[in-house]
Structures are given as structure tokens and as C-alpha cells.
Amino acid sequence: MDNKVLLRLVNIKKVFGSQVILNNISINIKKNEFLTLLGPSGCGKTTILRILGGFENPDSGFVMLGEENINNVAPYKRNINTVFQRYALFTHLDVYGNIAFALNIKKMNKKIIKEKVTKALIQVNLQGYEKRSISKLSGGQQQRVAVARAIVNEPEVLLLDEPLSSLDLKLRKEMQYELKSLQQELGITFVYVTHDQEEALTMSDTVVVINDGIIQQMGTPESIYNEPINAFVADFIGESNIYDGIMIRDEVLELFGHTFKCVDKGFNENESIDVVIRPEDVRLTKVSNSQKTTNHTSRNNQLIGKVTDCIFKGVHYETCIETFGEEWVIHDTENFVPGDYVSIEVDPFNIHIMKKHRQVDDDES
Amino acid sequence: MNRKWLAYPYIIWMIVFILIPLIMVIYYGFTIDDNGSVVFTLGYIRKAFEPIYFKAMMKSFLYAGIATVICFLLAYPLALIIAKKDTKGSSMLFVFILPMWMNFLLRTYAWLTLLETNNGVINTLLKALNLPTLNIIGTPNAVILGMVYNFLPFMVLPIYNALAKIDPYVLEAANDLGANAIQRLIKVVFPLSIPGVMSGVTMVFMPAVTSFVIPNLLGSGKVNLIGNLIEQQFLMTYNWGFGSAMSLILMVIILMSMGFMQKIDNNLEGGVGIW
Ligand SMILES: Nc1ncnc2c1ncn2[C@@H]1O[C@H](COP(=O)(O)OP(=O)(O)OP(=O)(O)O)[C@@H](O)[C@H]1O
Ligand SMILES: [Mg+2]
């Protein structure tokens, strides 16, 4: 990844009817970056891509490609290509005709077109499919044709709108890997849309989490996962246990009436906060019958809970535990039996504190 | 449960109104009454290829062809406009198919009233304005005009249907891949609408080539098409054998051209890019 910014969204606002779909979106996308827009359905991801592609005009703000403001540049004049959410292949053309479409428009030499199409087909692993009609391709193959049709133009930026959402899990994983290596091989900037957090985390250099048309958090997959900025991000990125807590003073909080140590500071005294604990950041130990009724912390950062469910998930057991009427979901290697009492222990650095008011709400009020 | 009996009314319908008439046409076309005994003959068929009849047949194909081309040229842009989602397409479509609810004969008579050489509506108006009058009644032009007017909706509807079915994202994809509006029309919209064009062409050409009411009225009997000749054999000269033979030849030609169109259509759907 280069450090040069290639594509910039500056203060983009988009309104449909009376609904604000995008509110002040600013993103800098670097050359060769794999940037993912992640968010729940209807949060405005496709709308951002459509603004980048030129199919939708922002109500305010602008898009810069290199040094040029491209707000008023028609899609067919932009050096940006799109892989559409439902592929939108040309059914009247065969695979070759689809991939050669843009090159034919440019009136390129037939021989060069043939070379380029052949190369693109190799890149997406579809050698020998030139004469196949689109209706006779599987979903995964159609997806590959859609990618080949876009990359054959060697665009500066490739926009991909949930390209893998209609594929089954195994194929999706395979294609994730293939798309990622293709991006590295081609050195093209990818702007990728998905609502699958795992996909976003495994593929991207940068993840932009969006909700309600507002950027919630932007950063590397690690930073998004490890330091979610608010409860929405924490909840959306991976499973999380989120509880209401009170920050008593720096590095000390109260949760379910118990005092916990943490590493966060800088909150007001007795400020209401969200406490986020990842399922895999908890240690469980079975406790004896004599301990179960005490239900209080003998040690720091420990609670006693009752197992309600324990499901084998392959790598781990997913254990559901009830404490004080709240449910915990915990990933652990030990198999417990419903009815067991366990101690729940969390290290201070694994407790994430989040302000109750998401930052993004602040600038709305 | 066996529901075969549900098909019986249709089978009876087909036998009575399609199969039996067809057999009778074939019977009349290939037989001749030779002093009370029926004998096989190719005479009627041969006669149909005599210059005067053959010419009428060619003329029918020519006029129907011209009418079809004009219909296509008028219908395609119209269908494009109607199919555009952001315009008041559906009400326009309604206006265009409204005349179809009126009787075919009435519509043709209406044109007669409009076009009549001496006291037709148009010419009265032109005379009042001291402009040269329009003398097209009784000419092929009037016949073609009548065909275009009567059959235009049959071209518009299937093309409109095909255009409305095109996924807007496919057009965006073409735009994305560098095609401007005209290139999108030529390289994507038109090829995708070809099935509609095919059925439009069939639905205009077939009735046009066999029409006899339009040439009778607007051609004032001076323009004799194959339909008129067949009509005359049955209703005036009572030569049913010859009428049947001409009908059969016409039918064979129509079936052949339909098969040909079907073939082009299939090839296109198979993804063979001729565009
Ligand atoms: N042309 C339009 N007219 C009116 N509203 C629209 C239009 N396009 C999108 N919207 C609305 O904007 C919001 C965001 O839509 P968008 O397609 O960007 O969501 P998304 O994040 O891509 O969702 P998904 O994951 O379901 O694809 C939705 O509420 C949608 O209903
Ligand atoms: Mg979308």
C-alpha cells in the first residue's frame, strides 16, 4: 500500500426524500489500499459506492480522484470500475463478449483484446470459458466474470458491492482469498462493501464501520476489533457481551454491583458507561457447590454464574451463562453442563469501556 | 387424479376450427372434380405461380414489408420513451393502445373518411386553406398507411415489454464500462430487445401480408394483394380450389419465415454475439 491518497470523499451528504442517508462522510483512500465499507443493511454502503462510481450525485460534498474533482464526471468517463451487487452481466453476450465489452468500446486492436481477455480469464481462474453463455454459469463463475469484466480495463479503483453475498460459505471463503491475492497482484485500489464483519476483517487494510449514514469508526482490522470506539462497533464487529456499568474512578468500574479493575481512565466519576467484553477474553472455572450460593467476588474481576447452555462449535465451546439476569456468551475449550456453576474471570486489559453516548451522536445534537 | 378430460374442450375446438378447415383447404387445393370423380391435381398450385398471381403475392410481401419497417421505426423510439421509468410512460402506453379497443373495420373506415379525395376531412381542410389536395386513396401509399396505423400497437407492445424487462443495473454496468448513451443503446439495449422486435415484426408482418380489408377500402379495389385474390376466388368466382391453393402457398411461406425468425431468436439467446 502506497501512502499517496488516490480517492477522497469529502463531506459527502446524500438525502433521499426527507431521509438523510449519508451524513458528512469523509474518507481518504490510498493507492493500492483494500478499503472495506462495513455496516448493517440499509446503512448507505451501496450509496457511497454509487457516488464513487458516478451513478448518484451527492447533495453536498465532493469526490476527488487524484487532484481532480470528479463530481460531474459521467460514469463512463471515470477510470473506476464496479462489480455490481447482482453482477449485472450482459446476457446477450458470452463470457468473452462480456469481458471484452469495455475494450471493444475503446476500439482496441482485436489481437490485443484477445490477449487481455485471456489474461483476465486466467486471473479469475476461468480459462476455457470464453464461449460459455452467461445463463450457463454458476453463481461463483458469474461472480468471476463480473470481476474479470472490471479488471480487464485496469482501472485505478475497483468498487465491489457485496460480490460474495450470494455464494455459499465455502466458496465465499475461497473467493475472499482469491480476491485479496488478485488485489495484491494487480495493485488496484479496492473499495469493498460487505455486511459480513469476518469478511471485512480478513480482507481489508482499512475497515470503515458505518451505521445510520455516519462513519462510526475507521482503522485497521486489528484496531477496529481490539479497540472498538463505541458499543455499536463492538457489537457489530464480532460477538460481544455489552453491559451497563458505572465508572467509579480511573481504572475502577462497577458492574452488577461488583467492583472491577480495568485500564481505562479519563471518564467522569460515576459516569454511566458501556462495558464490552469479548467472548474469548473470559476464563471460566467450575466452582464447587459450597461456593455457588455465595455469588460474590472472592477475587478481583470475578463473578459466579450459572451455565444455561453449552454448544460445541468446532474450535471451542460456546457457553451461555447467566449472572444477575444478564446473559454472557463465552468461548472456552472446556465443556460444561447446564446447571453447572462457574466463575467468570476477566483480566483488566480485556475490559473495554465505552462512552454511553456514541461520538457520532454528539455532533447531531 | 386424472384431469385429462379438462383438455377435451380444447381438443374439440382445435379439431373443429383448425384441423378440419385445414384438411378442407388442402383437399380443395389439391383436387379437381373430373366429371364427377375427384382426382389429385397440382394445377391450382401451378396456376398460383403464374405471373399475375405471383406478382400480387410479391407485392403483398413488399407492402407488408414496408409497413413492418415503418412500424418498427415508429415503434422503437416510442417504446424506449414509454419504457423509461421516470416519464409518464404508462399513460402514454394507454393512449397508444386505446384505438385497439375499437373495431378494426371502424378504424379503417375512419381513415377513408379522413383521406377521401373529394370531400374527405383532410382535403376539405386543405382546400379551405387553398393548399394542394392529397390524392392517396386508391394508391399503395394509402394501403401502407392503413397497415401501419392498424398494426403499430402490435409492434409497440412486445418491444416495450422487452425493454421494460432490461435490468437497469445492466445499463449502469455498460455505463461503468465506458459506453456512452448511444453506445449503450446500440450494444446493450437493442440486442437485449431483439426478442421483442422479433415478435413485433411477426405480429405486424403476418396480418399485413394477408390483409384484404385495408386494400379493399383504402386501395379502393385498385390495389390487389394476395388477400384480395384469395377473397375473390372464394366469394366472387367461387373457385375454391384455386383460392385454397393460394392460401396454402401463403401459409407455407409464412411458416417458413416464422421458423427462420425463431432460429435467429434462439441463436441470440444462446449467446452468439452477432452485434
Ligand atoms: N434511489 C433511492 N431512492 C430512495 N431511497 C433510496 C434510494 N437508494 C437507496 N435508498 C435508501 O437509502 C438507504 C441506504 O441504501 P443503500 O442501498 O446504500 O444501503 P446498503 O448499505 O447498501 O444496504 P444493503 O446491505 O442492504 O445493500 C436505504 O434506506 C434505502 O432505502
Ligand atoms: Mg447495498
XYZ file of C-alpha atoms and ligand atoms in Angstrom:
672
model
C 0.000 0.000 0.000
C 1.224 3.426 -1.017
C 0.883 6.418 1.204
C -0.416 8.610 -1.579
C -4.122 9.362 -1.277
C -5.816 8.379 -4.526
C -9.502 8.812 -3.867
C -11.125 11.184 -1.439
C -14.683 11.549 -0.261
C -15.074 14.984 1.250
C -18.054 15.811 3.483
C -20.460 13.771 1.395
C -24.105 14.228 2.232
C -26.930 12.402 0.490
C -30.629 12.787 1.096
C -33.402 10.658 -0.394
C -36.743 12.337 0.123
C -36.627 13.548 3.687
C -34.254 10.812 4.805
C -30.601 11.655 5.352
C -28.824 8.564 4.014
C -25.226 9.786 4.234
C -24.229 12.447 6.691
C -20.886 14.127 6.296
C -18.901 11.150 5.070
C -15.192 11.826 4.589
C -12.813 9.034 3.677
C -9.299 9.103 2.262
C -8.455 6.058 0.204
C -4.810 5.391 -0.530
C -3.326 3.953 -3.678
C -3.401 0.118 -3.650
C -5.426 0.097 -0.455
C -8.051 -2.541 0.253
C -10.701 -0.493 1.997
C -13.911 -2.056 3.218
C -17.173 -0.320 3.989
C -18.845 -2.367 6.674
C -22.263 -1.838 8.131
C -25.739 -3.278 8.551
C -28.224 -3.472 5.687
C -29.563 -0.093 4.646
C -26.781 1.940 6.259
C -25.776 3.538 2.973
C -22.870 1.392 1.768
C -24.176 0.948 -1.763
C -24.993 4.633 -1.911
C -21.360 5.507 -1.163
C -20.196 3.160 -3.931
C -22.725 4.638 -6.349
C -21.418 8.108 -5.584
C -17.868 6.886 -6.225
C -18.951 5.236 -9.473
C -20.841 8.335 -10.573
C -24.343 6.841 -10.569
C -25.545 9.089 -7.804
C -24.693 12.719 -7.122
C -24.028 13.840 -3.554
C -26.277 16.623 -2.288
C -23.207 18.283 -0.880
C -19.540 17.445 -0.646
C -17.365 16.111 -3.442
C -15.265 13.205 -4.675
C -11.627 13.706 -5.651
C -9.771 11.228 -7.842
C -6.133 12.236 -7.659
C -6.184 16.007 -7.975
C -9.459 16.166 -9.883
C -12.942 16.822 -8.542
C -14.981 14.163 -10.358
C -18.438 15.112 -9.095
C -19.596 15.996 -12.585
C -17.705 13.321 -14.491
C -20.037 10.735 -16.062
C -19.520 7.098 -15.024
C -18.289 6.078 -18.455
C -15.548 8.675 -18.285
C -14.291 7.638 -14.839
C -11.312 5.365 -14.523
C -13.245 3.417 -11.922
C -14.998 0.106 -12.466
C -17.666 -1.641 -10.486
C -18.582 -5.203 -9.639
C -22.298 -4.855 -9.025
C -24.229 -6.408 -6.155
C -26.082 -8.705 -8.561
C -23.283 -8.840 -11.171
C -25.389 -7.224 -13.946
C -23.745 -9.273 -16.684
C -24.720 -8.892 -20.337
C -26.888 -11.917 -21.019
C -26.841 -11.322 -24.778
C -23.084 -11.824 -24.848
C -20.956 -14.825 -23.974
C -18.186 -14.757 -21.377
C -15.690 -13.417 -23.902
C -18.094 -10.719 -25.082
C -18.745 -9.607 -21.522
C -15.098 -9.257 -20.639
C -14.191 -7.646 -23.968
C -17.084 -5.167 -23.748
C -15.144 -2.174 -22.456
C -12.177 -2.904 -24.698
C -14.444 -3.059 -27.747
C -15.930 0.282 -26.759
C -12.413 1.693 -26.689
C -11.983 0.262 -30.223
C -8.843 -1.575 -29.248
C -6.993 -3.820 -31.648
C -8.726 -7.237 -31.780
C -5.497 -9.071 -31.096
C -4.742 -7.026 -28.018
C -8.322 -7.507 -26.817
C -7.933 -11.245 -27.136
C -4.701 -11.207 -25.157
C -6.205 -9.078 -22.414
C -9.357 -11.178 -22.126
C -7.328 -14.374 -21.978
C -5.169 -12.897 -19.238
C -8.190 -11.714 -17.250
C -9.760 -15.175 -17.540
C -6.581 -16.723 -16.157
C -6.573 -14.223 -13.310
C -10.060 -15.218 -12.246
C -9.498 -18.907 -12.942
C -11.932 -19.287 -15.821
C -9.643 -20.403 -18.638
C -11.540 -22.020 -21.484
C -14.897 -20.437 -20.643
C -14.753 -17.859 -23.462
C -17.683 -19.238 -25.456
C -19.876 -20.123 -22.473
C -23.173 -18.234 -22.294
C -23.867 -16.334 -19.090
C -27.027 -18.290 -18.302
C -24.968 -21.476 -18.174
C -22.628 -20.265 -15.431
C -22.862 -20.962 -11.721
C -23.136 -18.087 -9.243
C -19.434 -18.262 -8.430
C -18.491 -18.298 -12.093
C -20.739 -15.323 -12.828
C -19.062 -13.501 -9.995
C -15.666 -14.228 -11.545
C -16.833 -12.962 -14.934
C -18.062 -9.768 -13.282
C -14.641 -9.293 -11.685
C -12.793 -10.107 -14.920
C -15.022 -7.707 -16.868
C -13.996 -4.931 -14.488
C -10.279 -5.626 -14.008
C -9.594 -6.083 -17.720
C -9.778 -2.274 -18.008
C -7.004 -1.864 -15.461
C -8.999 0.757 -13.545
C -7.384 2.867 -10.853
C -10.128 1.891 -8.456
C -12.342 -1.183 -8.349
C -15.631 -0.919 -6.485
C -17.116 -4.193 -5.273
C -20.634 -4.286 -3.840
C -21.074 -7.384 -1.691
C -19.685 -9.518 -4.515
C -19.690 -12.704 -2.449
C -23.001 -12.402 -0.640
C -24.843 -14.890 -2.848
C -22.214 -17.616 -2.617
C -22.176 -20.466 -0.139
C -19.809 -20.322 2.798
C -17.039 -22.487 1.387
C -16.954 -20.755 -1.987
C -17.141 -17.395 -0.244
C -14.022 -18.155 1.772
C -12.234 -19.331 -1.338
C -13.217 -16.222 -3.277
C -12.229 -13.954 -0.387
C -8.755 -15.356 -0.614
C -8.693 -15.116 -4.398
C -9.942 -11.527 -4.480
C -7.386 -10.488 -1.898
C -4.478 -12.027 -3.790
C -5.827 -10.608 -7.038
C -5.843 -7.151 -5.491
C -2.252 -7.530 -4.349
C -1.200 -8.893 -7.715
C -2.894 -6.112 -9.712
C -2.044 -3.276 -7.391
C -5.503 -1.780 -7.852
C -7.275 0.135 -5.109
C -10.288 -1.857 -3.916
C -13.295 -0.306 -2.258
C -15.216 -3.267 -0.977
C -18.691 -3.327 0.523
C -19.876 -6.023 2.855
C -22.081 -6.531 5.866
C -20.077 -9.579 6.932
C -17.659 -8.464 9.622
C -15.457 -11.515 9.305
C -15.019 -10.872 5.595
C -14.119 -7.259 6.320
C -11.568 -8.205 8.950
C -9.810 -10.887 6.900
C -9.519 -8.987 3.634
C -9.006 -5.328 4.370
C -6.182 -2.931 5.015
C -8.703 -0.453 6.344
C -12.224 -1.013 7.626
C -14.805 1.766 7.741
C -17.712 0.908 10.004
C -20.866 2.759 9.031
C -24.222 2.964 10.703
C -27.141 5.296 10.049
C -25.153 7.053 7.329
C -22.408 8.062 9.732
C -18.860 6.747 9.985
C -18.645 5.052 13.374
C -15.016 4.060 13.209
C -12.264 3.827 10.628
C -9.000 1.942 11.044
C -7.073 -1.266 10.589
C -8.960 -4.515 11.239
C -6.911 -5.015 14.405
C -7.703 -1.605 15.817
C -11.386 -1.946 14.968
C -11.558 -5.330 16.609
C -9.406 -4.638 19.632
C -10.384 -1.064 20.345
C -13.958 -0.554 19.228
C -14.819 3.064 19.785
C -18.440 2.546 20.828
C -20.928 -0.142 21.709
C -22.282 -0.293 18.148
C -18.893 -1.137 16.674
C -18.130 -3.570 19.462
C -21.412 -5.324 18.917
C -21.206 -5.313 15.145
C -17.604 -6.489 14.974
C -17.673 -9.954 16.419
C -19.836 -11.157 19.233
C -19.569 -9.147 22.389
C -21.008 -9.042 25.819
C -22.163 -5.494 26.412
C -23.437 -4.382 29.830
C -24.316 -1.166 31.557
C -21.665 -0.154 34.048
C -20.529 2.787 36.119
C -17.032 4.213 36.053
C -16.238 4.818 39.705
C -12.899 6.433 39.142
C -9.925 5.924 36.838
C -9.232 2.212 36.312
C -12.121 1.099 38.529
C -15.657 0.346 37.476
C -18.787 -1.153 38.904
C -20.585 -3.938 37.075
C -23.596 -5.794 38.523
C -22.766 -4.182 41.855
C -19.257 -5.612 41.858
C -16.050 -3.688 41.560
C -13.805 -4.450 38.620
C -10.390 -3.239 37.725
C -9.763 -2.001 34.212
C -7.151 0.035 32.403
C -9.265 2.935 31.123
C -9.165 6.406 32.514
C -10.340 9.855 31.690
C -14.034 9.353 32.415
C -16.091 11.417 34.806
C -16.560 9.979 38.258
C -19.646 7.761 38.396
C -20.233 8.192 34.659
C -22.555 5.620 33.076
C -20.675 3.584 30.534
C -20.948 0.540 28.266
C -18.758 -2.349 29.317
C -17.694 -4.590 26.441
C -16.138 -7.991 26.965
C -15.248 -10.311 24.095
C -16.396 -13.932 24.385
C -12.850 -15.254 24.114
C -11.421 -12.897 26.744
C -13.036 -14.666 29.683
C -11.690 -17.508 31.804
C -14.220 -19.979 33.182
C -13.616 -22.293 36.121
C -16.105 -24.683 37.577
C -16.849 -23.914 41.220
C -17.884 -26.296 43.970
C -21.390 -26.414 45.399
C -20.366 -24.644 48.585
C -19.145 -21.645 46.609
C -22.123 -21.322 44.286
C -24.512 -19.656 46.680
C -22.088 -17.003 47.832
C -22.249 -15.438 44.387
C -19.762 -12.773 45.181
C -16.265 -11.979 44.110
C -13.748 -13.592 46.347
C -11.080 -12.392 43.975
C -10.917 -9.261 41.837
C -12.654 -9.207 38.455
C -14.586 -12.362 39.108
C -18.271 -13.296 39.136
C -20.123 -16.521 39.707
C -22.665 -17.574 37.096
C -24.874 -20.479 36.163
C -24.346 -22.291 32.859
C -27.550 -22.370 30.818
C -26.202 -23.830 27.613
C -23.000 -25.195 26.149
C -22.653 -25.863 22.418
C -19.741 -27.455 20.618
C -18.583 -25.133 17.805
C -15.582 -26.996 16.467
C -12.671 -24.958 17.794
C -14.350 -24.076 21.054
C -17.437 -24.498 23.165
C -19.881 -21.632 23.175
C -21.075 -21.371 26.724
C -24.035 -19.281 27.825
C -24.000 -18.174 31.414
C -26.471 -16.252 33.477
C -25.475 -13.727 36.084
C -27.781 -11.195 37.689
C -30.370 -11.721 34.988
C -27.880 -10.887 32.205
C -26.512 -13.376 29.729
C -22.876 -13.949 28.904
C -21.697 -15.709 25.759
C -18.230 -17.105 26.273
C -15.876 -19.124 24.111
C -13.945 -21.659 26.091
C -12.288 -25.006 25.469
C -13.969 -26.752 28.371
C -17.332 -28.476 28.136
C -19.717 -27.512 30.915
C -23.115 -28.964 31.693
C -26.165 -26.698 32.001
C -26.706 -26.131 35.714
C -23.008 -26.006 36.488
C -21.802 -23.001 38.442
C -18.702 -21.325 37.092
C -16.528 -18.419 37.993
C -16.163 -15.795 35.279
C -12.838 -14.040 35.347
C -11.691 -11.172 33.146
C -8.299 -9.506 33.078
C -8.392 -5.712 33.483
C -6.988 -5.080 29.975
C -9.738 -7.203 28.446
C -12.473 -4.967 29.766
C -13.335 -2.297 27.223
C -15.072 0.821 28.393
C -17.179 2.865 26.025
C -18.905 6.144 26.464
C -22.667 5.797 26.595
C -23.147 8.491 24.011
C -21.581 7.427 20.799
C -19.301 10.129 19.493
C -21.299 10.328 16.346
C -24.477 11.224 18.171
C -22.699 14.167 19.740
C -22.432 16.186 16.588
C -26.071 15.575 15.784
C -27.402 17.066 18.984
C -56.135 -37.672 -10.173
C -56.687 -37.894 -13.885
C -57.549 -34.462 -15.215
C -57.166 -35.352 -18.878
C -60.804 -34.537 -19.568
C -60.027 -30.873 -18.871
C -58.206 -30.746 -22.194
C -61.123 -32.183 -24.181
C -62.915 -28.891 -24.951
C -59.688 -27.522 -26.356
C -59.009 -30.626 -28.376
C -62.541 -30.466 -29.802
C -62.052 -26.769 -30.539
C -58.792 -27.497 -32.339
C -60.339 -30.282 -34.394
C -63.421 -28.315 -35.389
C -61.902 -24.909 -36.043
C -58.326 -25.623 -37.044
C -57.769 -29.196 -38.163
C -60.924 -29.753 -40.230
C -60.684 -26.397 -42.075
C -57.023 -27.077 -42.763
C -57.777 -30.508 -44.174
C -60.532 -28.993 -46.293
C -58.202 -26.312 -47.649
C -55.643 -28.971 -48.523
C -58.396 -31.104 -50.106
C -59.723 -28.253 -52.254
C -56.243 -27.082 -53.194
C -55.051 -30.440 -54.489
C -58.140 -31.960 -56.048
C -60.291 -31.311 -59.053
C -63.739 -32.600 -59.949
C -63.210 -34.563 -63.168
C -66.704 -35.455 -64.394
C -67.949 -36.496 -61.007
C -64.758 -38.235 -59.855
C -62.298 -36.456 -57.607
C -58.688 -36.540 -58.862
C -55.438 -35.237 -57.492
C -54.020 -32.153 -59.226
C -51.132 -29.735 -58.961
C -52.863 -27.437 -61.426
C -54.045 -24.883 -58.871
C -50.647 -24.673 -57.266
C -49.026 -24.232 -60.675
C -51.584 -21.566 -61.575
C -50.731 -19.601 -58.434
C -47.233 -19.132 -59.778
C -48.478 -17.566 -62.995
C -47.132 -14.005 -63.339
C -50.288 -12.061 -62.424
C -50.875 -14.016 -59.239
C -47.223 -14.364 -58.369
C -46.775 -10.606 -58.794
C -49.690 -9.924 -56.443
C -48.042 -12.199 -53.932
C -44.718 -10.402 -54.248
C -46.491 -7.061 -53.984
C -48.173 -8.211 -50.762
C -44.828 -9.131 -49.289
C -43.353 -5.830 -50.414
C -46.101 -3.641 -48.947
C -46.300 -5.664 -45.762
C -42.512 -5.434 -45.503
C -42.557 -1.653 -45.946
C -45.353 -1.323 -43.394
C -43.400 -3.501 -40.959
C -40.243 -1.418 -41.350
C -42.179 1.822 -40.848
C -43.924 0.338 -37.803
C -40.548 -0.654 -36.372
C -39.044 2.790 -36.974
C -42.008 4.448 -35.286
C -42.454 1.910 -32.505
C -38.894 1.568 -31.271
C -38.307 5.161 -30.145
C -41.826 5.245 -28.782
C -41.267 2.059 -26.780
C -37.985 3.488 -25.488
C -39.768 6.581 -24.219
C -42.608 4.606 -22.664
C -40.214 2.161 -21.002
C -38.246 4.978 -19.355
C -39.335 4.684 -15.750
C -39.092 8.364 -14.941
C -41.553 9.545 -17.595
C -45.294 9.199 -17.625
C -44.776 6.084 -19.701
C -47.788 4.078 -18.651
C -50.319 6.775 -19.521
C -48.646 7.217 -22.909
C -48.868 3.493 -23.480
C -52.544 3.669 -22.605
C -53.162 6.394 -25.183
C -51.433 4.302 -27.822
C -53.370 1.123 -27.253
C -56.677 2.931 -26.817
C -57.592 2.699 -30.557
C -57.031 -1.054 -30.357
C -60.260 -1.322 -28.384
C -62.183 -0.069 -31.372
C -63.317 -2.277 -34.171
C -60.751 -2.804 -36.881
C -63.243 -2.036 -39.675
C -64.345 1.163 -37.979
C -60.807 2.403 -37.691
C -60.162 1.726 -41.342
C -63.411 3.426 -42.386
C -62.347 6.395 -40.298
C -59.216 6.735 -42.397
C -61.342 6.537 -45.511
C -63.387 9.478 -44.255
C -60.229 11.380 -43.489
C -58.464 10.714 -46.768
C -61.260 10.742 -49.380
C -60.173 12.652 -52.454
C -63.182 14.938 -52.876
C -64.901 15.520 -49.588
C -62.578 13.830 -47.107
C -61.844 15.706 -43.906
C -58.200 16.382 -44.750
C -58.825 17.548 -48.277
C -61.739 19.809 -47.294
C -59.387 21.440 -44.855
C -56.593 21.752 -47.390
C -58.988 23.226 -49.940
C -60.239 25.760 -47.430
C -56.648 26.799 -46.863
C -56.047 26.944 -50.619
C -53.433 24.223 -50.404
C -52.912 21.402 -52.932
C -55.029 18.374 -52.072
C -53.846 14.936 -51.118
C -54.840 12.194 -53.533
C -53.705 8.976 -51.982
C -56.898 6.945 -51.748
C -56.600 4.051 -54.135
C -52.793 4.072 -54.080
C -50.365 1.677 -52.382
C -49.413 4.542 -50.052
C -52.899 4.591 -48.566
C -52.790 0.826 -48.117
C -49.427 1.001 -46.361
C -50.666 3.865 -44.211
C -53.659 1.769 -43.200
C -51.439 -1.175 -42.344
C -49.061 0.973 -40.266
C -51.901 2.595 -38.398
C -53.730 -0.621 -37.650
C -50.760 -2.765 -36.717
C -48.490 -0.262 -34.941
C -49.628 -1.271 -31.427
C -48.639 -4.865 -32.184
C -45.089 -3.616 -32.715
C -45.014 -1.235 -29.752
C -46.248 -3.684 -27.123
C -43.719 -6.515 -27.489
C -40.813 -4.086 -27.863
C -41.990 -2.185 -24.805
C -42.223 -5.456 -22.880
C -38.691 -6.439 -23.830
C -37.304 -3.016 -22.938
C -39.101 -2.858 -19.606
C -37.567 -6.203 -18.664
C -33.990 -4.943 -19.043
C -32.276 -4.751 -15.651
C -31.310 -1.095 -15.046
C -28.125 -2.292 -13.397
C -27.043 -3.842 -16.697
C -27.247 -0.378 -18.240
C -25.295 1.040 -15.336
C -22.703 -1.670 -15.886
C -22.383 -0.621 -19.529
C -22.049 2.986 -18.427
C -19.437 1.913 -15.905
C -17.521 0.082 -18.628
C -17.189 3.161 -20.791
C -20.282 3.093 -23.000
C -21.967 6.443 -23.569
C -25.721 6.733 -24.117
C -25.614 5.904 -27.824
C -23.204 3.006 -27.353
C -25.418 1.672 -24.582
C -28.395 1.779 -26.930
C -26.575 0.007 -29.755
C -24.566 -2.500 -27.773
C -26.861 -3.355 -24.890
C -30.422 -2.090 -25.141
C -31.059 -3.062 -28.741
C -29.544 -6.574 -28.563
C -31.486 -7.258 -25.364
C -34.716 -6.117 -27.016
C -34.351 -8.280 -30.123
C -36.798 -10.959 -28.905
C -39.400 -8.180 -28.598
C -38.540 -6.837 -32.039
C -38.875 -10.340 -33.479
C -42.315 -10.887 -32.110
C -43.316 -7.342 -33.092
C -42.196 -7.985 -36.661
C -44.100 -11.265 -36.739
C -47.232 -9.712 -35.306
C -47.236 -6.875 -37.829
C -45.992 -8.670 -40.925
C -48.310 -11.694 -40.744
C -51.626 -9.812 -40.625
C -50.311 -7.186 -43.055
C -49.337 -9.702 -45.702
C -52.709 -11.428 -45.555
C -54.859 -8.333 -45.175
C -57.664 -7.729 -47.676
C -59.932 -5.263 -45.902
C -57.353 -2.473 -45.876
C -56.552 -2.739 -49.626
C -60.282 -3.077 -50.354
C -61.175 0.125 -48.528
C -58.130 2.376 -48.712
C -56.938 0.918 -52.021
C -60.442 1.302 -53.472
C -60.045 -2.148 -55.021
C -57.266 -0.831 -57.247
C -54.540 -2.350 -55.138
C -54.857 -6.114 -55.335
C -52.917 -8.037 -52.766
C -52.842 -11.782 -52.277
C -55.532 -11.498 -49.622
C -57.851 -9.821 -52.116
C -57.214 -12.501 -54.741
C -57.981 -15.264 -52.269
C -61.106 -13.456 -51.134
C -62.246 -13.067 -54.746
C -61.728 -16.776 -55.508
C -63.959 -17.735 -52.612
C -66.613 -15.041 -52.747
C -66.800 -13.949 -56.382
C -65.547 -16.569 -58.826
C -66.318 -19.470 -56.495
C -63.042 -21.143 -57.476
C -62.424 -22.631 -54.053
C -59.690 -24.908 -55.357
C -57.554 -22.049 -56.595
C -58.280 -19.935 -53.505
C -57.214 -22.847 -51.325
C -54.016 -23.335 -53.290
C -53.035 -19.689 -52.899
C -53.865 -19.817 -49.177
C -51.655 -22.879 -48.801
C -48.716 -21.253 -50.550
C -49.073 -18.158 -48.398
C -49.251 -20.320 -45.302
C -46.122 -22.247 -46.224
C -44.191 -19.025 -46.827
C -45.372 -17.589 -43.506
C -44.475 -20.764 -41.623
C -41.052 -20.773 -43.215
C -40.363 -17.166 -42.269
C -41.575 -17.826 -38.717
C -39.221 -20.764 -38.438
C -36.413 -18.574 -39.706
C -37.136 -15.877 -37.129
C -37.315 -18.473 -34.386
C -33.893 -19.673 -35.409
C -32.365 -16.203 -35.227
C -34.016 -15.734 -31.853
C -32.609 -18.984 -30.486
C -29.149 -18.160 -31.719
C -29.284 -14.846 -29.940
C -30.413 -16.363 -26.698
C -27.649 -18.928 -26.984
C -25.305 -16.014 -26.587
C -23.893 -15.975 -30.084
C -22.940 -12.365 -30.415
C -23.712 -11.043 -33.852
C -23.721 -7.482 -32.582
N -32.890 5.760 -5.184
C -33.294 5.765 -3.913
N -34.401 6.429 -3.534
C -34.806 6.456 -2.260
N -34.170 5.834 -1.247
C -33.060 5.136 -1.544
C -32.555 5.064 -2.893
N -31.438 4.313 -2.871
C -31.259 3.934 -1.606
N -32.218 4.425 -0.790
C -32.303 4.246 0.661
O -31.073 4.578 1.209
C -30.721 3.716 2.272
C -29.359 3.137 2.042
O -29.385 2.307 0.917
P -28.116 1.505 0.432
O -28.525 0.757 -0.769
O -26.961 2.432 0.301
O -27.884 0.526 1.644
P -26.792 -0.621 1.821
O -25.960 -0.232 2.973
O -26.100 -0.879 0.545
O -27.698 -1.857 2.222
P -27.586 -3.406 1.803
O -26.562 -4.006 2.682
O -28.955 -3.925 2.118
O -27.249 -3.473 0.344
C -31.838 2.689 2.359
O -32.681 3.056 3.409
C -32.551 2.813 1.034
O -33.909 2.538 1.208
Mg -26.140 -2.484 -0.875
